[in-house]
Every structure is written in C-alpha cells, then in structure tokens.
Short mmCIF file of C-alpha atoms in Angstrom, two decimals:
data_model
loop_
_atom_site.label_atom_id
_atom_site.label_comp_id
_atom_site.label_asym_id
_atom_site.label_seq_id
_atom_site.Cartn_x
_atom_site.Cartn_y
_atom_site.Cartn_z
CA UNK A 215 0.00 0.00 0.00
CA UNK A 216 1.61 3.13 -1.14
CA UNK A 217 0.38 5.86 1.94
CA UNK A 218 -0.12 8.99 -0.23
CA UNK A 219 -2.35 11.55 1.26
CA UNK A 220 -6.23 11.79 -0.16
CA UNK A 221 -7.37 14.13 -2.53
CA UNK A 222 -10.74 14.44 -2.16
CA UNK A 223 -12.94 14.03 -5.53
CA UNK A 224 -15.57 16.75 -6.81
CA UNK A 225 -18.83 16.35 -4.28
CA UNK A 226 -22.16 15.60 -6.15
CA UNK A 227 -25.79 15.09 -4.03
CA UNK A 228 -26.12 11.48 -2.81
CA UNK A 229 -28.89 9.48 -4.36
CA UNK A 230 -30.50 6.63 -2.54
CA UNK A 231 -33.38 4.35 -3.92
CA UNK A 232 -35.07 2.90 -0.56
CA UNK A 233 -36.97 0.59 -1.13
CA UNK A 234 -40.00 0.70 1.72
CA UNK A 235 -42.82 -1.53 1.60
CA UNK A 236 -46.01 -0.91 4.14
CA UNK A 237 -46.08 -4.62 4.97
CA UNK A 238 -45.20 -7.79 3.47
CA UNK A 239 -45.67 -11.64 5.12
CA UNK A 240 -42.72 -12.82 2.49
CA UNK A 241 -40.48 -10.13 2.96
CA UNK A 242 -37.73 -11.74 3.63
CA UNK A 243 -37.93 -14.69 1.37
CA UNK A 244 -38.20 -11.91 -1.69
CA UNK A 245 -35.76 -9.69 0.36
CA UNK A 246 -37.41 -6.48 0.32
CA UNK A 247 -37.19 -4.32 3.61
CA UNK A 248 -40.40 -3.58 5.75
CA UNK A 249 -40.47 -0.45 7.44
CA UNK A 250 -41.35 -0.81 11.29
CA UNK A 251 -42.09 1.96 13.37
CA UNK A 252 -39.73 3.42 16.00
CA UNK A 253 -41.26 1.82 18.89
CA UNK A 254 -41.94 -1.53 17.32
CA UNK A 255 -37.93 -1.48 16.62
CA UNK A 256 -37.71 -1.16 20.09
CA UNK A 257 -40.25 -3.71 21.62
CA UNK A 258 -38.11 -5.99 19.45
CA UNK A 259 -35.18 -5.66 21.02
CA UNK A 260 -36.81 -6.19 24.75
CA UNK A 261 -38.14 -9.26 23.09
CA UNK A 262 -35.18 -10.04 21.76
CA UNK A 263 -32.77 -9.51 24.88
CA UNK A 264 -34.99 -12.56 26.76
CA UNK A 265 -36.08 -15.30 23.36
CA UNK A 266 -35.28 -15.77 19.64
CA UNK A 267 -38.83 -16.36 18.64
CA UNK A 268 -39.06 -16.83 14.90
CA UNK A 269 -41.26 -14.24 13.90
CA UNK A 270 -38.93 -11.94 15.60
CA UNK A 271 -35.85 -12.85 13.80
CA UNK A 272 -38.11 -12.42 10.70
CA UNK A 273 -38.60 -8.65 11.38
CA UNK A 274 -35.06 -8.46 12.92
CA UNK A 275 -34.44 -9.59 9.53
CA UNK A 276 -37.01 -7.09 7.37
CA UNK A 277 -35.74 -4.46 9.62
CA UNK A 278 -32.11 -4.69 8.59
CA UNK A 279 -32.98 -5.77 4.88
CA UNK A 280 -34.68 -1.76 4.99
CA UNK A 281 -30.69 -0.46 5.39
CA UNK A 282 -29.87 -2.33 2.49
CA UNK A 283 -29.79 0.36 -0.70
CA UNK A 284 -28.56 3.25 1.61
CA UNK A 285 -25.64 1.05 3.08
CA UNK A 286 -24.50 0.24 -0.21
CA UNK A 287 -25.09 3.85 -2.18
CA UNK A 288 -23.03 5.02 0.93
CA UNK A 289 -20.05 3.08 0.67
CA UNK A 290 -20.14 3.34 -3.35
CA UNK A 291 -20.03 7.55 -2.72
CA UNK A 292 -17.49 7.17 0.01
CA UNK A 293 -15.04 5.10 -2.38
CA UNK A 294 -15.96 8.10 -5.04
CA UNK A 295 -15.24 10.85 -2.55
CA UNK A 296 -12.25 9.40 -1.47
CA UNK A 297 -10.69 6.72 -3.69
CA UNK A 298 -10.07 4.03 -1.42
CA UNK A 299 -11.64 0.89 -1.31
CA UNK A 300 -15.09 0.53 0.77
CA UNK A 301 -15.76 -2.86 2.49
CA UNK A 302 -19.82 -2.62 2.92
CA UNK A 303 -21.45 -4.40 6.04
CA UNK A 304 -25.09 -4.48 4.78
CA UNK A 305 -26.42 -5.98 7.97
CA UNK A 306 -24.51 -6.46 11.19
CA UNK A 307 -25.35 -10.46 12.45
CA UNK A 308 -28.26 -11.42 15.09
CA UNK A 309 -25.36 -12.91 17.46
CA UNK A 310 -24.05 -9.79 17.65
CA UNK A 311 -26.86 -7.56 17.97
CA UNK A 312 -28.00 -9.81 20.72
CA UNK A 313 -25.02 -9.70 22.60
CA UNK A 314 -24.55 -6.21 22.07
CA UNK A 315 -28.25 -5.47 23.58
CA UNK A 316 -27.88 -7.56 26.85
CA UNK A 317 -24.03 -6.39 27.06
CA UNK A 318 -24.95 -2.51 26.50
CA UNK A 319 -28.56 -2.67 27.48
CA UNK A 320 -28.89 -0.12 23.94
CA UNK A 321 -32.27 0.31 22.53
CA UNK A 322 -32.21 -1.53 18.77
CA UNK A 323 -33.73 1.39 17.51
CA UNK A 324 -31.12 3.96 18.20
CA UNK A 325 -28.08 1.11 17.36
CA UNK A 326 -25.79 2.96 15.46
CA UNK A 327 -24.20 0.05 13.59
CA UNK A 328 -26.87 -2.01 12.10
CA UNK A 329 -25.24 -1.32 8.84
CA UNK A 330 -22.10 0.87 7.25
CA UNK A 331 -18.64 0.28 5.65
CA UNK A 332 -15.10 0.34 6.70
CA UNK A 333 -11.99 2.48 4.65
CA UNK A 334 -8.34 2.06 5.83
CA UNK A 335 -6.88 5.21 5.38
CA UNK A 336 -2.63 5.56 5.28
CA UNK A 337 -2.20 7.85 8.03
CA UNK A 338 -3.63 10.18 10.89
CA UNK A 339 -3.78 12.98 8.53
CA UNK A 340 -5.71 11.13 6.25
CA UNK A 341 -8.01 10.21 8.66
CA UNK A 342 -8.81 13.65 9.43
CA UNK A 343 -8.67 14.64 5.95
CA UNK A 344 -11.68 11.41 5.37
CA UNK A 345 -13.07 13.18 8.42
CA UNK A 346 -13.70 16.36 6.89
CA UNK A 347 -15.02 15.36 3.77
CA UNK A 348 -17.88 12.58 5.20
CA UNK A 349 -18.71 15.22 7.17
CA UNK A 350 -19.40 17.64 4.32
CA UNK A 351 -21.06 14.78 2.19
CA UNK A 352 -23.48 13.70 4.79
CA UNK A 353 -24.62 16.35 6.86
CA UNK A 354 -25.69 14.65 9.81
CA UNK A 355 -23.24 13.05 11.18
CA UNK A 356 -21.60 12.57 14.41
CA UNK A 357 -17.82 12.00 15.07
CA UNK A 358 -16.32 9.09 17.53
CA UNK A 359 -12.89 9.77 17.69
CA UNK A 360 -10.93 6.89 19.41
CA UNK A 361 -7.58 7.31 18.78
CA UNK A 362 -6.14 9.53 21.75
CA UNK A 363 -9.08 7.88 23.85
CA UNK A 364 -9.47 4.16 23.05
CA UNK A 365 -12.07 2.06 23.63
CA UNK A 366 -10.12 -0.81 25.50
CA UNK A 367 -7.51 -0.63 23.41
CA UNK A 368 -9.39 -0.23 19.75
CA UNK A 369 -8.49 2.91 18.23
CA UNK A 370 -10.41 4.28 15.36
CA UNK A 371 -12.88 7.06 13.88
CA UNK A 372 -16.64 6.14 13.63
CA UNK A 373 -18.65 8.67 11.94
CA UNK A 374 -22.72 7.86 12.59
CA UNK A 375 -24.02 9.72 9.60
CA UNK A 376 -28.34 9.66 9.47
CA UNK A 377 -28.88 9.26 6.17
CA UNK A 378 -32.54 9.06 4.73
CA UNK A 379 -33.68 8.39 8.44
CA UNK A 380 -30.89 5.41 9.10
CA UNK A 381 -28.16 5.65 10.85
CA UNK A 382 -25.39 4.00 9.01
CA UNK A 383 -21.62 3.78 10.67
CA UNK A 384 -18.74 4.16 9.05
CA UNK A 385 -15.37 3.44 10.19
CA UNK A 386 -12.19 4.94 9.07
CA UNK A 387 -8.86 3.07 10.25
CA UNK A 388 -5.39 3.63 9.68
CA UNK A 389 -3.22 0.35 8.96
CA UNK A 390 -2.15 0.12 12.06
CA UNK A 391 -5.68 0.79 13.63
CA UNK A 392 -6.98 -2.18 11.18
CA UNK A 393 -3.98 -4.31 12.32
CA UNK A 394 -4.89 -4.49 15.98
CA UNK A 395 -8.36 -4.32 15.43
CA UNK A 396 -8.24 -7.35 13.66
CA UNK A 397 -5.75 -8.77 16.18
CA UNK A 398 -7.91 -8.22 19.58
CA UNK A 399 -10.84 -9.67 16.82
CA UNK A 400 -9.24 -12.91 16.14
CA UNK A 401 -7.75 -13.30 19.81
CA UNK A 402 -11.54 -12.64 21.03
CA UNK A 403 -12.61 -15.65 19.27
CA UNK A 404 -10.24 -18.05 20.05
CA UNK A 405 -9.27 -17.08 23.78
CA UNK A 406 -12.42 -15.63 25.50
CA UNK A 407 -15.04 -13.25 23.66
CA UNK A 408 -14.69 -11.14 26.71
CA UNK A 409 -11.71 -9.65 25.47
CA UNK A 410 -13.12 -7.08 23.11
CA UNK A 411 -14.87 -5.62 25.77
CA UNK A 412 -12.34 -5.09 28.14
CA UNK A 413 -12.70 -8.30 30.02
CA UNK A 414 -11.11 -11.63 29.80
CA UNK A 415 -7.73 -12.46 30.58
CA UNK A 416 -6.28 -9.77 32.22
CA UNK A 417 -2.44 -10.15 30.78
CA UNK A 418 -3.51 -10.36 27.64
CA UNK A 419 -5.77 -7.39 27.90
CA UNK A 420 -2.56 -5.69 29.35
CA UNK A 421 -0.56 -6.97 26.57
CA UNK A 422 -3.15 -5.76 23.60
CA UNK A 423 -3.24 -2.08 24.92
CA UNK A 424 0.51 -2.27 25.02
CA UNK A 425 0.63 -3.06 21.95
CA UNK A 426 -2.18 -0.37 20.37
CA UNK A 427 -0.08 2.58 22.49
CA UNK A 428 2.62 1.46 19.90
CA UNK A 429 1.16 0.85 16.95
CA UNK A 430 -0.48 4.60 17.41
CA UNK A 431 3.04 5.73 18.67
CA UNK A 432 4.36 4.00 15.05
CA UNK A 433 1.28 6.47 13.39
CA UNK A 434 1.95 9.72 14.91
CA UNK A 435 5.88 8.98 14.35
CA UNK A 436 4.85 8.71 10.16
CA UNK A 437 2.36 11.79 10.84
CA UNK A 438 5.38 14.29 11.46
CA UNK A 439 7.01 12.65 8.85
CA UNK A 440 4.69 13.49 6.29
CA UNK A 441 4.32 17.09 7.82
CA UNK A 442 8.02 17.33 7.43
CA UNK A 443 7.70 16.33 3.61
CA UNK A 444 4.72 18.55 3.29
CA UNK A 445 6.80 21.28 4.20
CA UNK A 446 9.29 22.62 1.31
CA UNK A 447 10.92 24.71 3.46
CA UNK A 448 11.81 22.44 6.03
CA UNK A 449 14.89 22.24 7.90
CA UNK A 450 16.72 18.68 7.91
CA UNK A 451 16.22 19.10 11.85
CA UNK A 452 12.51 19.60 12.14
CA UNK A 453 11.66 16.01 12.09
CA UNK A 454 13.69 14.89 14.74
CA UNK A 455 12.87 18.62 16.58
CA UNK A 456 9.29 17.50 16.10
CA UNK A 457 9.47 13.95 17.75
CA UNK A 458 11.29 15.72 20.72
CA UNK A 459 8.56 17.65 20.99
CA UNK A 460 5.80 14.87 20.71
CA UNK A 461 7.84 12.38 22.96
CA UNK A 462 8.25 14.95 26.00
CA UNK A 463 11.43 14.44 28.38
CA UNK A 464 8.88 13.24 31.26
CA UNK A 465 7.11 10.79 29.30
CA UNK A 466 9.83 8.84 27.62
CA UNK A 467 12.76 7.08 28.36
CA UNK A 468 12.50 7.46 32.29
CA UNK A 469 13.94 11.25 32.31
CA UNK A 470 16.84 10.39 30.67
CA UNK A 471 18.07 12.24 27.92
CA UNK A 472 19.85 9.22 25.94
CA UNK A 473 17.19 6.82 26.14
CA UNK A 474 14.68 9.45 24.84
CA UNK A 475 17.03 10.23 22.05
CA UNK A 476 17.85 6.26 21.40
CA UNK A 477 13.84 5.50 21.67
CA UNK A 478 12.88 8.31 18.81
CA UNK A 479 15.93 7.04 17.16
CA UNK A 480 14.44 3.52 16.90
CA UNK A 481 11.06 5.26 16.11
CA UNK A 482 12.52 6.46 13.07
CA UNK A 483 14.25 3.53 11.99
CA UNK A 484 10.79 1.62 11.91
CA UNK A 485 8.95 4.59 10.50
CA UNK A 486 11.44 4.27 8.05
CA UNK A 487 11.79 0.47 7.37
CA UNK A 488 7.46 0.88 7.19
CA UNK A 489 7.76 3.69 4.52
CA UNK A 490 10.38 1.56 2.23
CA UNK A 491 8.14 -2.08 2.56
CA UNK A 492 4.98 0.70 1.41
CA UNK A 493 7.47 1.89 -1.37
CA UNK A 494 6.86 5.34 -0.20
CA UNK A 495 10.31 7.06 -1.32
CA UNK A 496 9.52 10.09 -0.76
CA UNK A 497 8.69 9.75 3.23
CA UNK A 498 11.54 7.33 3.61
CA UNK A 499 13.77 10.38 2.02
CA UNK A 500 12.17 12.56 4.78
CA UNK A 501 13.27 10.07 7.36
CA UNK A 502 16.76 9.77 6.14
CA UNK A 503 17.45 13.20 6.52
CA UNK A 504 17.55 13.09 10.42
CA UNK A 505 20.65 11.37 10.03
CA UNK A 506 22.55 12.91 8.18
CA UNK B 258 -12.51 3.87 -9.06
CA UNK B 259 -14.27 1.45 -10.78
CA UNK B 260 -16.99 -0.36 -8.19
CA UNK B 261 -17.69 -3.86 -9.10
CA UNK B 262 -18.51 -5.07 -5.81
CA UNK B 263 -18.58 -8.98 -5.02
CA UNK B 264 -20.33 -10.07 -1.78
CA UNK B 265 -19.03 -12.48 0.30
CA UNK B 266 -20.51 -15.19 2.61
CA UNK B 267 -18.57 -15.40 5.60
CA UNK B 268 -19.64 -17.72 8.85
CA UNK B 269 -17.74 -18.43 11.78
CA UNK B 270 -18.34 -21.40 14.02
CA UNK B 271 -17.18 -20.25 17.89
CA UNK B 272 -17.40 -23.82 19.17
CA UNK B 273 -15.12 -25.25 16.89
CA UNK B 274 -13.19 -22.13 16.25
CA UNK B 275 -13.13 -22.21 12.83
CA UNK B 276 -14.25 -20.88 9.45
CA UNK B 277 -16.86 -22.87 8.01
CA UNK B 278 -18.36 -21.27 5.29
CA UNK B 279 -16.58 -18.78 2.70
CA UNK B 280 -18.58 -17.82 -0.33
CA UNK B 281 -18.54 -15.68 -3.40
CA UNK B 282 -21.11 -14.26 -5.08
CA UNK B 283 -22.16 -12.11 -7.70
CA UNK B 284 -23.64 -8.68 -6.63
CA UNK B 285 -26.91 -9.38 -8.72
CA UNK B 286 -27.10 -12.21 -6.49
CA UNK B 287 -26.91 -10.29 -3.13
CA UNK B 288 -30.87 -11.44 -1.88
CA UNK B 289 -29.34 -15.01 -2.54
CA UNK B 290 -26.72 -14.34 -0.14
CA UNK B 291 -28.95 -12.79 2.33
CA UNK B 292 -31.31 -15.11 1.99
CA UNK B 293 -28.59 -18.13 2.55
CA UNK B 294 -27.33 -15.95 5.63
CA UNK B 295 -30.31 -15.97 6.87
CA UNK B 296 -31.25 -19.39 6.57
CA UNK B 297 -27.90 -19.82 8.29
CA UNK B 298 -28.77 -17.81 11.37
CA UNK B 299 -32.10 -18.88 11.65
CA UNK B 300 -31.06 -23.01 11.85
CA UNK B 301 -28.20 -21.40 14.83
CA UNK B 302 -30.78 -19.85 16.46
CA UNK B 303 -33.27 -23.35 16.41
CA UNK B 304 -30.09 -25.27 17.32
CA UNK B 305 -28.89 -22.89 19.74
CA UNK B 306 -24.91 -22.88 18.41
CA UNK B 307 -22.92 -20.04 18.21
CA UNK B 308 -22.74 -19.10 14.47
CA UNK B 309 -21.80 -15.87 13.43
CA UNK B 310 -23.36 -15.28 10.04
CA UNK B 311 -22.41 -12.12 7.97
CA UNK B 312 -22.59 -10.91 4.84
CA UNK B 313 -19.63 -8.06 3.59
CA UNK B 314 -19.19 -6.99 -0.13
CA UNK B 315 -16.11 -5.60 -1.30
CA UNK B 316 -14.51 -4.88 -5.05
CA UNK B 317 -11.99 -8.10 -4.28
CA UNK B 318 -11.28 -10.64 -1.79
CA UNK B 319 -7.81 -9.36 -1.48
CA UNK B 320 -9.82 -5.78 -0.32
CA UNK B 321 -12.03 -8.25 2.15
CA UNK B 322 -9.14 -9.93 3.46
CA UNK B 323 -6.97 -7.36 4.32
CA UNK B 324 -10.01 -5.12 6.11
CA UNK B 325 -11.34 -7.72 7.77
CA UNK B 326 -8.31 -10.07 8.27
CA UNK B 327 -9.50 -11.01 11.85
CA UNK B 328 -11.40 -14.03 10.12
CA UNK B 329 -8.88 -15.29 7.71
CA UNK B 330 -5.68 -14.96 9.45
CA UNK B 331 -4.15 -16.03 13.07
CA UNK B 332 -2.52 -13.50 15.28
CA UNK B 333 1.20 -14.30 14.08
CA UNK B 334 0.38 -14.15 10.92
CA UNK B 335 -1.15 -10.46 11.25
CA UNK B 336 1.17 -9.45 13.91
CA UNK B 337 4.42 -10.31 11.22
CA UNK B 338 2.86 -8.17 8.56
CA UNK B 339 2.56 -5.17 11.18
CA UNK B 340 4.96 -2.83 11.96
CA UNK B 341 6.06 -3.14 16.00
CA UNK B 342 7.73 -0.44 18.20
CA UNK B 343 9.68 -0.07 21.33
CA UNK B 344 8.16 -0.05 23.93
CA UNK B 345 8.30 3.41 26.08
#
C-alpha cells in the first residue's frame, strides 16, 4: 500500500433508492425491507434480549434488509469521494446484535451500527482529511474519535451519519488501527469473547493495549514525517525537533536524555523500514534526513 | 474507481473455532446471499450454536481480506505483517 495523502474528488448530491414496503408476510424470502415503526424497533429488542422467537428474527431480519440500498449507495459515494476501497457491512449479524443489547442494554432502535462500511486510510492525517469530507457529504453526522481515547484498546474514527432516516456507521482506520483491530478480533474468538470488551484475561488485555499505544506511537511517528515532507521549506532538523517535541522528556525514556534520544531514534528507523516495505520514497527520504 | 462489488458469505463457528463457510457471489445475487445468511442464522438460532453469520461486499477478496483479516488470518500471521515499536 503506497500511503499517499487523499485528494478528495468533486462532491455531487447522494442518491439513494429505498426501497420501503407498508407490509409484506414474504419479505424476507423476496428480500425487500419492511419499514417498522420506532417503537416496534424497540419492543423488538426487549423481546429479543430474553427469546429468539421466529417471527422476531423475521422482522429483525425485514428491519435490517430496509438499510440495504442506503448502506450500499453510501459506501459506493465514500469510495468516489475518497478513492479508497469501501468494504460494505449491509447488515450487522443477530449474534451480535443480541449480545450487544444484553451487554450494553442499547435500545435496537437507536443502534448505530446495524449497517455501514469500513476504509483504511494511510495515516492520521488522512483520517482527518476522510473526516472532513464525510462530514461535508453527509450532513448529519456525528464524530467518535478513538484514537487519543481508546475504547479498550481499539483505536479508530466512527462517523454515525443519518442518512434518509438510518443511521449507518462508518469506520475509518489507519493500517495500524486495522492491524490491531483485527488482532484483539481474532484473539476474542479463540481465547475468550470477553476480550473485546475489556474483560477476559487480564495479561492479555494488558498486553493488547501495550501493543495499540505502539502501533499509534508507530502512526503519529509517520504523521510528522509526512508534515516534514509537506513542508518545502523544512529544515533537515525539524523532524527529529518535532518527535522531541511529541515524545516529552517526562514521558519517555525514564527522564533520561539518551534513552529518549535512542527510543525516537528507533522510532525512526521503523517509521522508516514501514515507509520503504509501502514503497513510499519520498517519506523514507524525509526520514533519512535526520541522520545525516 | 471502478466499483464492481462482489459479496461475500462469511460464517464463523465459535465452538469449533473455525471458518466454516466462505462464499462468493455475484452482486446481482446479493438477496441469494442474504437469503442463505439468513437461513444460516435462523437453523443457529433453532439449534442454539454459536454461528456468526455475515454478509460483507467488497470490489476483491484481497480488499475483504486485508479489512477484515481477523477471520482469515491467526494473530502471528497479522502481527508479522505489522509494523512493532519499542516499547516506552
């Protein structure tokens, strides 16, 4: 993946054919959506928290069928708008929404990711960059900014955009973001489920946050670095003045001055072994230049 | 970008651990997908087994694997094609 910064594309108005029936006994063998009211949404998911009947994983089912056009027009505009690929999540699974309302006790009306897409982005800047122009295309939408805050470890950016009255999510990552995401995913399944949500074995929960401190450590490291490209006019110093100034003396390397210098040192010898494997010359030349 | 989606078929067995269904299909047949995810969720549900049934489209299943590589890949394998750092 070459980790060049986003351009944005020209914006045009968002089109979405929704396709709402009143009622329908075989909507989900011709999978069309239904469209429930708010508060039968809702008495579905008390039913839901207690039994599985049947009938209600039928309109579970009809229910999340009705995201179907707008999750998919959404992630095709977001891969115009931005020109990365858009993996689309039509309809998040009954496991997890029943998990998710006896774990977070969340009314299945207002759950925010029935449907929605994930992007992996190269870098913070492009995240806020991706930020910026979701934002614009769909109007209302509301930012969840994990990445100096993370959510047990899981660092990302969830935009909730409402879009034709549905709330779709989508998720912008970085590499690294996706990396451990997918990580604390996989180790979830196979150790204890627990884990994702904080619980589980506590060395290993330890051990994951750990590990996301660095990986967003590695991120901000290739953030300055692409500032320092950015900037013509840059002095060969400023990248190494800049990780000084993001790594402060009290923070790093135990208050000593040579440990701090040898740790931002090593920093930049990953940033820059990262930047050659992406084939991005022109950050690794960036990178180079604090040591000469 | 050019969007030719496919959608995928994925379902994940948390008993045994393990992948058991990975399927491809056209994105003009997308209801046949949802309709076979459903089917899939619905026979869980009856039997009471853990099955996580879900349906993701993407323009390749390069795209699908390297998003969502929590379901194809184990931990070492992810972890070696991720950049580490020191530790502070």
């Amino acid at each position: 993946m070459c980790r060049r910064p986003l351009k944005a594309r020209s914006c045009r108005s968002l089109k979405h054919n929704v396709n709402l029936l009143p009622d329908s006994s075989t909507a989900v063998e011709n999978c069309v959506s239904v469209a429930y009211s708010k508060s039968q949404i809702e008495k579905l998911g008390e039913r839901l928290r207690v039994s599985q009947k049947e009938s209600d994983l039928r309109m579970l089912e009809e229910h999340r069928l009705s995201f179907g056009e707008i999750s998919h027009s959404t992630a095709k505009r977001v891969m115009e708008l931005l020109n990365v690929p858009a993996v689309e999540r039509p309809a998040k699974q009954t496991l997890s929404i029943i998990e998710k309302l006896n774990r977070e006790k969340t009314n299945l009306a207002r759950m925010q990711d029935l449907a929605g897409c994930r992007i992996v982005v190269p870098s913070l800047s492009d995240q806020d960059f991706a930020i910026r122009v979701l934002s614009a295309e769909f109007s209302d939408t509301k930012v969840d900014d994990k990445r100096d805050n993370p959510r047990h470890g899981y660092r990302s950016v969830h935009l909730i955009s409402k879009i034709d009255g549905k709330l779709i999510e989508l998720q912008i990552r970085t590499p690294s973001q996706n990396a451990w995401a997918n990580i604390a995913e996989r180790t979830s399944r196979v150790v204890d489920p627990a884990i994702k949500y904080g619980g589980g074995p506590a060395d290993i929960q330890r051990k994951l946050k750990v590990f996301s401190d660095s990986l967003h450590t590695l991120d901000l490291v290739y953030q300055v670095a692409t500032a320092a490209l950015l900037a013509k006019d840059t002095p060969p110093t400023a990248l190494t003045s800049a990780l000084l100034a993001l790594f402060p003396q009290d923070q790093v390397g135990g208050g000593e001055p040579t440990k701090r210098k040898n740790y931002i040192d090593e920093l930049q010898d990953l940033a820059l072994s990262r930047a050659i494997a992406d084939g991005d010359e022109l950050v690794a030349e960036v990178i180079r230049i604090k040591g000469s | 970008m050019t969007h030719t989606p496919k959608v995928f078929l994925i379902v994940y067995d948390r008993a045994s651990k393990k992948l058991v269904t990975f399927r491809e299909f056209d994105y003009a047949s997308r209801d046949e997908a949802q309709k076979e995810r459903f089917k899939i969720e619905l026979e869980a549900a009856h039997s009471g087994s853990k099955i996580e049934a879900v349906i993701l489209v993407a323009n390749s299943e390069e795209e699908l694997k390297s998003s969502h590589s929590g379901y194809f890949q184990n931990v070492t394998t992810i972890v070696t094609s991720t950049s580490s750092t020191p530790t502070i």
